[in-house]
Coordinates of C-alpha atoms in Angstrom, one line a residue:
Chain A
X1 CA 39.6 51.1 141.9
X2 CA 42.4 49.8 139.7
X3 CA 43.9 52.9 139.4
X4 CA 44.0 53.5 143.1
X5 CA 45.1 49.7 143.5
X6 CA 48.2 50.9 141.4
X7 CA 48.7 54.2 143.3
X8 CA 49.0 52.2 147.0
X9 CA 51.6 49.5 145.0
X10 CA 53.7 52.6 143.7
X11 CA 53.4 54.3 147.2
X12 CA 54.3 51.7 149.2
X13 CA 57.4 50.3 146.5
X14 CA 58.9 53.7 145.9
X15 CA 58.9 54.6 149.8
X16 CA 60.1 51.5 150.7
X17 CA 63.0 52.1 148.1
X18 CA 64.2 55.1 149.6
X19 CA 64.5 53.9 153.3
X20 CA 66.3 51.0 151.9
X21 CA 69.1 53.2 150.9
X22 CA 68.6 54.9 154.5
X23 CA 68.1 51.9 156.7
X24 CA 69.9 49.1 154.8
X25 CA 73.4 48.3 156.5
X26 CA 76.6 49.6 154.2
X27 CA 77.4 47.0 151.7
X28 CA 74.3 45.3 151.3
X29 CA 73.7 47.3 148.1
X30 CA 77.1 48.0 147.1
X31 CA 78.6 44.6 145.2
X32 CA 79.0 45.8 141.5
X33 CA 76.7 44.1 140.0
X34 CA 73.8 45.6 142.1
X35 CA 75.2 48.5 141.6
X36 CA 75.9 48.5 137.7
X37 CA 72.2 47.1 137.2
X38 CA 70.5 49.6 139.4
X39 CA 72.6 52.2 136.9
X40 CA 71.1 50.2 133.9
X41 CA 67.5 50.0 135.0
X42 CA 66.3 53.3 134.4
X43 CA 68.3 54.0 131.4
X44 CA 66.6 51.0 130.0
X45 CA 62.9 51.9 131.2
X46 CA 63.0 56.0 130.3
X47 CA 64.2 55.2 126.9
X48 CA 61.7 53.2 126.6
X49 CA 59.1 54.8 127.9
X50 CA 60.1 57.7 126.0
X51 CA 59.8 55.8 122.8
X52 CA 56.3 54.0 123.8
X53 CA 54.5 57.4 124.7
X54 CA 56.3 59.6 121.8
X55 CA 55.6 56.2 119.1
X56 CA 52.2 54.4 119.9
X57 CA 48.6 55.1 120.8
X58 CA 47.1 52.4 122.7
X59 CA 48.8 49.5 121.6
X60 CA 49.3 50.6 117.7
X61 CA 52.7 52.3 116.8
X62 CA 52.1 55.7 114.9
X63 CA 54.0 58.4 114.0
X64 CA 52.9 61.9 114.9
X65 CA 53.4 65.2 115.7
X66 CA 54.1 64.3 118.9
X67 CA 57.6 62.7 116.8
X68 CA 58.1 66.4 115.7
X69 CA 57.9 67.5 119.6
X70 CA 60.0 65.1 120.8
X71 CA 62.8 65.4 117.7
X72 CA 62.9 69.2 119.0
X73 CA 63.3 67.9 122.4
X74 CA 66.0 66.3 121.4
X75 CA 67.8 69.0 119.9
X76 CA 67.4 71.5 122.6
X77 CA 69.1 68.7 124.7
X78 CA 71.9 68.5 122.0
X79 CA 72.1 72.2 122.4
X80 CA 72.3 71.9 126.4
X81 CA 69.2 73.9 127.2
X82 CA 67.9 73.5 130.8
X83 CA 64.9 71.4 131.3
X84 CA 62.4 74.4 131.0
X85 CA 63.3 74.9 127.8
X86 CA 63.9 71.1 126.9
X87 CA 59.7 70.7 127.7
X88 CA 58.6 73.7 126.4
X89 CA 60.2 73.2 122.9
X90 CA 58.8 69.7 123.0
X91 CA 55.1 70.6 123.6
X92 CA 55.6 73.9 121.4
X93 CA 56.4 72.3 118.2
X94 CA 53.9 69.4 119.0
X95 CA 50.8 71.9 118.6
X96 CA 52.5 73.4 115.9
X97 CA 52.3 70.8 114.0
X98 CA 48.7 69.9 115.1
X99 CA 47.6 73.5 114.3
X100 CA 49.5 72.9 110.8
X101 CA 46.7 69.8 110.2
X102 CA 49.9 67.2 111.0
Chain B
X15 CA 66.1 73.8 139.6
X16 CA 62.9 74.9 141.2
X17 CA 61.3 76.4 137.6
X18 CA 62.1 73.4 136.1
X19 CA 60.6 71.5 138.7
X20 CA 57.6 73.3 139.0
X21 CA 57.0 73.2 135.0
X22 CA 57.3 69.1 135.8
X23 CA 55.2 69.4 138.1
X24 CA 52.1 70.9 136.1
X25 CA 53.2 68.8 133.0
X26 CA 52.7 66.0 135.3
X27 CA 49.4 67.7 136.9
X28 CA 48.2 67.5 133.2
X29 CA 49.3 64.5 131.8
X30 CA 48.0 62.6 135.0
X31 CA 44.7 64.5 133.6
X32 CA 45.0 63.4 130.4
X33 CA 45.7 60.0 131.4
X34 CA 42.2 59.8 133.1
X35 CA 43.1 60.2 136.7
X36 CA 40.6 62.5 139.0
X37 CA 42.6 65.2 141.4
X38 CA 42.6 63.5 144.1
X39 CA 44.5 60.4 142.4
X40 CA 47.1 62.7 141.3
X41 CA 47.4 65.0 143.8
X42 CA 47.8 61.8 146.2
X43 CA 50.8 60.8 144.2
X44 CA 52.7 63.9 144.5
X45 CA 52.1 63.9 147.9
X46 CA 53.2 60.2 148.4
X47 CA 55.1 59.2 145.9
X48 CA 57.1 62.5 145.0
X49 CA 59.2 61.0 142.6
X50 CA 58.5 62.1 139.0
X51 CA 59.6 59.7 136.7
X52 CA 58.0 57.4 138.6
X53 CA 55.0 59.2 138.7
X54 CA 55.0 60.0 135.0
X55 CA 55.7 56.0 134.2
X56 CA 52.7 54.9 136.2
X57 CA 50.1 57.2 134.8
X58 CA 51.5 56.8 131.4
X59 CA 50.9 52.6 131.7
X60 CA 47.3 53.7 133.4
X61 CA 46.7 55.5 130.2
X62 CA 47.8 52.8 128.1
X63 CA 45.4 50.7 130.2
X64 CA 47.6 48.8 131.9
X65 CA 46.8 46.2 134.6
X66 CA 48.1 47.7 138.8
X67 CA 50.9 45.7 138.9
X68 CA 52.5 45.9 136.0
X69 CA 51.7 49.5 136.0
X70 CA 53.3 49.8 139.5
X71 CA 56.0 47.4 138.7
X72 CA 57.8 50.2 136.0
X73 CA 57.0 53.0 138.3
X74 CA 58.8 50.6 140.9
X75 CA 62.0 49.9 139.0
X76 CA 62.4 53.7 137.7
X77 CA 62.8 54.3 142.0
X78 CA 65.3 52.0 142.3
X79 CA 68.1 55.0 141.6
X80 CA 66.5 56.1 144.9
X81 CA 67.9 53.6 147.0
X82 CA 71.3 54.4 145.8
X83 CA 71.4 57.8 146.8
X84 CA 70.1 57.3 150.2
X85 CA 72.7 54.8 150.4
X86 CA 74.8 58.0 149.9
X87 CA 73.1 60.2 151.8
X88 CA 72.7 57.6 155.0
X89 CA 76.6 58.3 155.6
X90 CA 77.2 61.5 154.7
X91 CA 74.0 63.2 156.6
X92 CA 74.3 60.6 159.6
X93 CA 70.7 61.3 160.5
X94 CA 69.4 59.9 163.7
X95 CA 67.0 56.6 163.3
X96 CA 63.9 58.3 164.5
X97 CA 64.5 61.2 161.6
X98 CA 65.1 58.6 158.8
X99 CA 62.0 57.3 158.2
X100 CA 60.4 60.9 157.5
X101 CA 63.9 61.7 155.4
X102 CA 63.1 58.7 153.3
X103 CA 60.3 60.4 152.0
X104 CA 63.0 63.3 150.2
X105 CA 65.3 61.3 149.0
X106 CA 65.4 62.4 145.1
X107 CA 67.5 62.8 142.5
X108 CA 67.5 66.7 143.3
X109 CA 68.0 66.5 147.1
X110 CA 70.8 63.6 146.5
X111 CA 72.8 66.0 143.9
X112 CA 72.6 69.4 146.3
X113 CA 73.4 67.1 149.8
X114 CA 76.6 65.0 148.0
X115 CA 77.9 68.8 146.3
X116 CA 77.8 70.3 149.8
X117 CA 81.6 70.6 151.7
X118 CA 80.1 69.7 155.3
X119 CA 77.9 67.3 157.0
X120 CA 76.5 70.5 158.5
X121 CA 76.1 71.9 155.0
X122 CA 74.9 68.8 153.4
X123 CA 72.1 68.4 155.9
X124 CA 70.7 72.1 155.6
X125 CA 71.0 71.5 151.9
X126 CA 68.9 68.2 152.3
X127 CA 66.2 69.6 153.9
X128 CA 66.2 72.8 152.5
X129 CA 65.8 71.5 149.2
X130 CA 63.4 68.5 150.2
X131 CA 61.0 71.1 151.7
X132 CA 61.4 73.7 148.9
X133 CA 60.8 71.0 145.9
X134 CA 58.2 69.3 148.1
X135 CA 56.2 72.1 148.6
X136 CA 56.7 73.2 144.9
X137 CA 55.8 69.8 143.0
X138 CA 52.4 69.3 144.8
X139 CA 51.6 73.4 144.0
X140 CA 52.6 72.8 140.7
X141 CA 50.6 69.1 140.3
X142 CA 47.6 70.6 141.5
X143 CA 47.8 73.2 139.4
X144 CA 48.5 71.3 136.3
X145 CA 45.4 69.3 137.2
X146 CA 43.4 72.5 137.1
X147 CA 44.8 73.7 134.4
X148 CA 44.0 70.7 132.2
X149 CA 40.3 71.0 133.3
X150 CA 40.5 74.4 132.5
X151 CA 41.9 74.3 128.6
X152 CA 40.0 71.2 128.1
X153 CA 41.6 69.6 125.6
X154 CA 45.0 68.8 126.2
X155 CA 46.2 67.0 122.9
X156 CA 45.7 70.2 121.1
X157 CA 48.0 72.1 123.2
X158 CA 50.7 69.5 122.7
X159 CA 50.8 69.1 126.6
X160 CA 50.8 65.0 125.2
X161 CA 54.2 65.7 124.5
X162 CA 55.7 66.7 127.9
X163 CA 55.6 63.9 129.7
X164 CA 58.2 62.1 127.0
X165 CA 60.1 65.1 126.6
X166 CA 60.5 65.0 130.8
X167 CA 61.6 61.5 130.2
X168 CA 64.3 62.2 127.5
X169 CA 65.4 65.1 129.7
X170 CA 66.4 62.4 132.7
X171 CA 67.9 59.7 130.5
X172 CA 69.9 62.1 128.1
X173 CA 72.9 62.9 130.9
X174 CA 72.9 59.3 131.7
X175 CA 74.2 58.3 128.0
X176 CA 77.7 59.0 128.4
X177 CA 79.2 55.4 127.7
X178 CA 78.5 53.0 125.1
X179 CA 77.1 50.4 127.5
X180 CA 74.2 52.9 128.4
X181 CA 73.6 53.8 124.8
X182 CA 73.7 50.1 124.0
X183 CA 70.7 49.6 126.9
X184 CA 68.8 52.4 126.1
X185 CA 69.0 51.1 121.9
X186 CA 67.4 47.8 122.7
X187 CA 65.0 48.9 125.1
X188 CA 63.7 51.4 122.7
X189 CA 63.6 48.4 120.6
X190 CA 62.3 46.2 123.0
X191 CA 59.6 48.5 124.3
X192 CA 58.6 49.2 120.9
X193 CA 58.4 45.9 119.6
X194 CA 56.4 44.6 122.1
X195 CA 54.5 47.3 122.2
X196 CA 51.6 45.6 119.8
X197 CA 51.5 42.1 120.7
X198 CA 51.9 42.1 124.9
X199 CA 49.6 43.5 127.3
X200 CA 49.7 47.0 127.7
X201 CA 52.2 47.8 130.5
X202 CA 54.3 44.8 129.8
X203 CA 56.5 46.1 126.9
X204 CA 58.1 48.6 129.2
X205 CA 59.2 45.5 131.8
X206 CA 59.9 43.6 128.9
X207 CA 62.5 46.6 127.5
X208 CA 63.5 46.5 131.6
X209 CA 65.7 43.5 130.8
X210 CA 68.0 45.5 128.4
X211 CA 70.0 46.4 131.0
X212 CA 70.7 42.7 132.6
X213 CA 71.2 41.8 128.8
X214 CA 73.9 44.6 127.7
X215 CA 75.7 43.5 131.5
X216 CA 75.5 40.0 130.3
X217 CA 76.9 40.2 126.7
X218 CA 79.5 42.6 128.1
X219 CA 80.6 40.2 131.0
X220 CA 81.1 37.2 128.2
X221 CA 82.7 39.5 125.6
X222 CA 85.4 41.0 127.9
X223 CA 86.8 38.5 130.6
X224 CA 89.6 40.7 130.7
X225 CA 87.6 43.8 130.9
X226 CA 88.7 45.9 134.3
X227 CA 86.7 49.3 133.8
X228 CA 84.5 49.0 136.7
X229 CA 83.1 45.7 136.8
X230 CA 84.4 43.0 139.1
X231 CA 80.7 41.3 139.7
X232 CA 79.8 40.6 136.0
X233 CA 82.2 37.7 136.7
X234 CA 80.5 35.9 139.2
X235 CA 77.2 35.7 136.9
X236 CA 79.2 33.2 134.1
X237 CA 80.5 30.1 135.1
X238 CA 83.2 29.6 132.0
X239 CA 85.3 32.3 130.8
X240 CA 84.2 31.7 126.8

């Protein structure tokens, strides 16, 4: 139930979102600061949910091979490899180093 | 586009698997919410065992980009307001880049839709058959499929790093997020990191009264200059 609880909140948020940009009059959302801060939010929440699901289990920080997956990631970004390749390299070197008893 | 798209799509299909959700959960949010990140951030806080709203609240602020680009869009497509509300529903980060490259309105509308539909159709194949395919190999972990929903993430945020103010936001929020992470609620850390961004604007705004580059509202958030 929660999980469906949290499904209709996301639904109904990220929809309401995107006819905002649609519907909302010219302006409304373009002062600076809105618009600076809107820029900011999700740099702020993907790094960090990057960190959080590459760094923790549950609530307890560890260090894995999914820190090896992620590190490859990284590089292949470095590199400029498209996203396919970006993913694949990521979950690649995260079983190897599973299968290597890391 | 579309390959990499699809290939988020199944990582999502299986990491929504992993995270505990049945098909129909995560089929229904590729159908309705059909944006990724946002998708990826609220089944990641699920997994973390997260309460709804805070859960919903990251995948809320990650969709806030969206509002920008249909601010974009509203102009330049001109859509009539009986279409909009059913156009909503497409506005992405992949339909807003193809739409605002195009030379026409003309153009820019066909690109729209074309590429609304195709990615549509495409992400909610590819979801579903993620979902399967995570039933199917059992255990995900061991295929490293844990690691692709991160990887996704750090694929999105790495073009938007360009200036020191967005590598200053992302540092603390990895820091924030991180720190957090052990003593708050599960869920919260990620809000918590959230407030990197008004932070960096802050200390920026105070440190630079003079600063022009592109900011004329930081200076109606501090009464003094100094």
């Amino acid at each position: 139930m929660t999980v469906w609880i949290a499904i209709g909140l996301t639904v109904a948020g990220c929809y309401l979102l995107k006819l905002a940009g649609l519907l909302v009059p010219a302006g409304t959302l373009e002062r600076p600061l809105v618009q600076r801060l809107s820029a900011l939010l999700p740099v702020a929440l993907l790094a960090a949910l990057t960190a959080q699901q590459t760094f923790s289990t549950d609530s307890a920080l560890v260090l894995d091979a999914r820190g090896a997956g992620i590190a490859a990631a990284a590089l292949a970004l470095v590199l400029r490899a498209p996203l396919l390749v970006v993913v694949a390299a990521a979950v690649a070197v995260t079983a190897g180093v599973r299968a290597l008893g890391g | 586009m579309g390959v990499a798209v699809g290939l988020s799509g199944f990582a999502f299909g299986v990491t929504s698997a992993g995270a505990g959700l049945d098909l129909l959960q995560t089929c229904a949010l590729s159908l309705l919410v059909f944006t990724g990140a946002s998708q990826f951030a609220l089944v990641g806080a699920l997994a973390a065992g997260g309460n709804p709203f805070t859960a919903a609240a990251g995948a809320f602020f990650l969709g806030t980009r969206n509002a920008f680009y249909g601010l974009r869009l509203s102009q330049l497509l001109a859509l009539p307001r009986s279409v909009r509300p059913f156009a909503a529903h497409w506005v992405i980060d992949e339909t807003a880049a193809v739409a605002l490259a195009q030379p026409g309105r003309r153009a820019a509308r066909i690109g729209f839709t074309v590429t609304g539909l195709t990615l549509y159709v495409l992400w909610n194949l590819t979801t579903l058959l993620g979902v399967l395919g995570a039933e199917a190999i059992g255990d995900t972990e061991a295929w490293g499929l844990d690691a692709a929903g991160p990887a996704v993430f750090l694929a999105l945020l790495a073009p938007m790093l360009r200036g020191t103010t967005e590598r200053a936001v992302a540092a603390i929020a990895v820091v924030l997020g991180l720190g957090f992470l052990p003593v708050l609620p599960a869920g919260v850390p990620v809000l918590a990191a959230a407030l990197a961004a008004p932070l960096v604007l802050w200390f920026r705004g105070r440190g630079a009264g003079h600063a022009q580059e592109d900011g004329t509202g930081r200076r109606e958030e501090k009464g003094t200059d100094r």
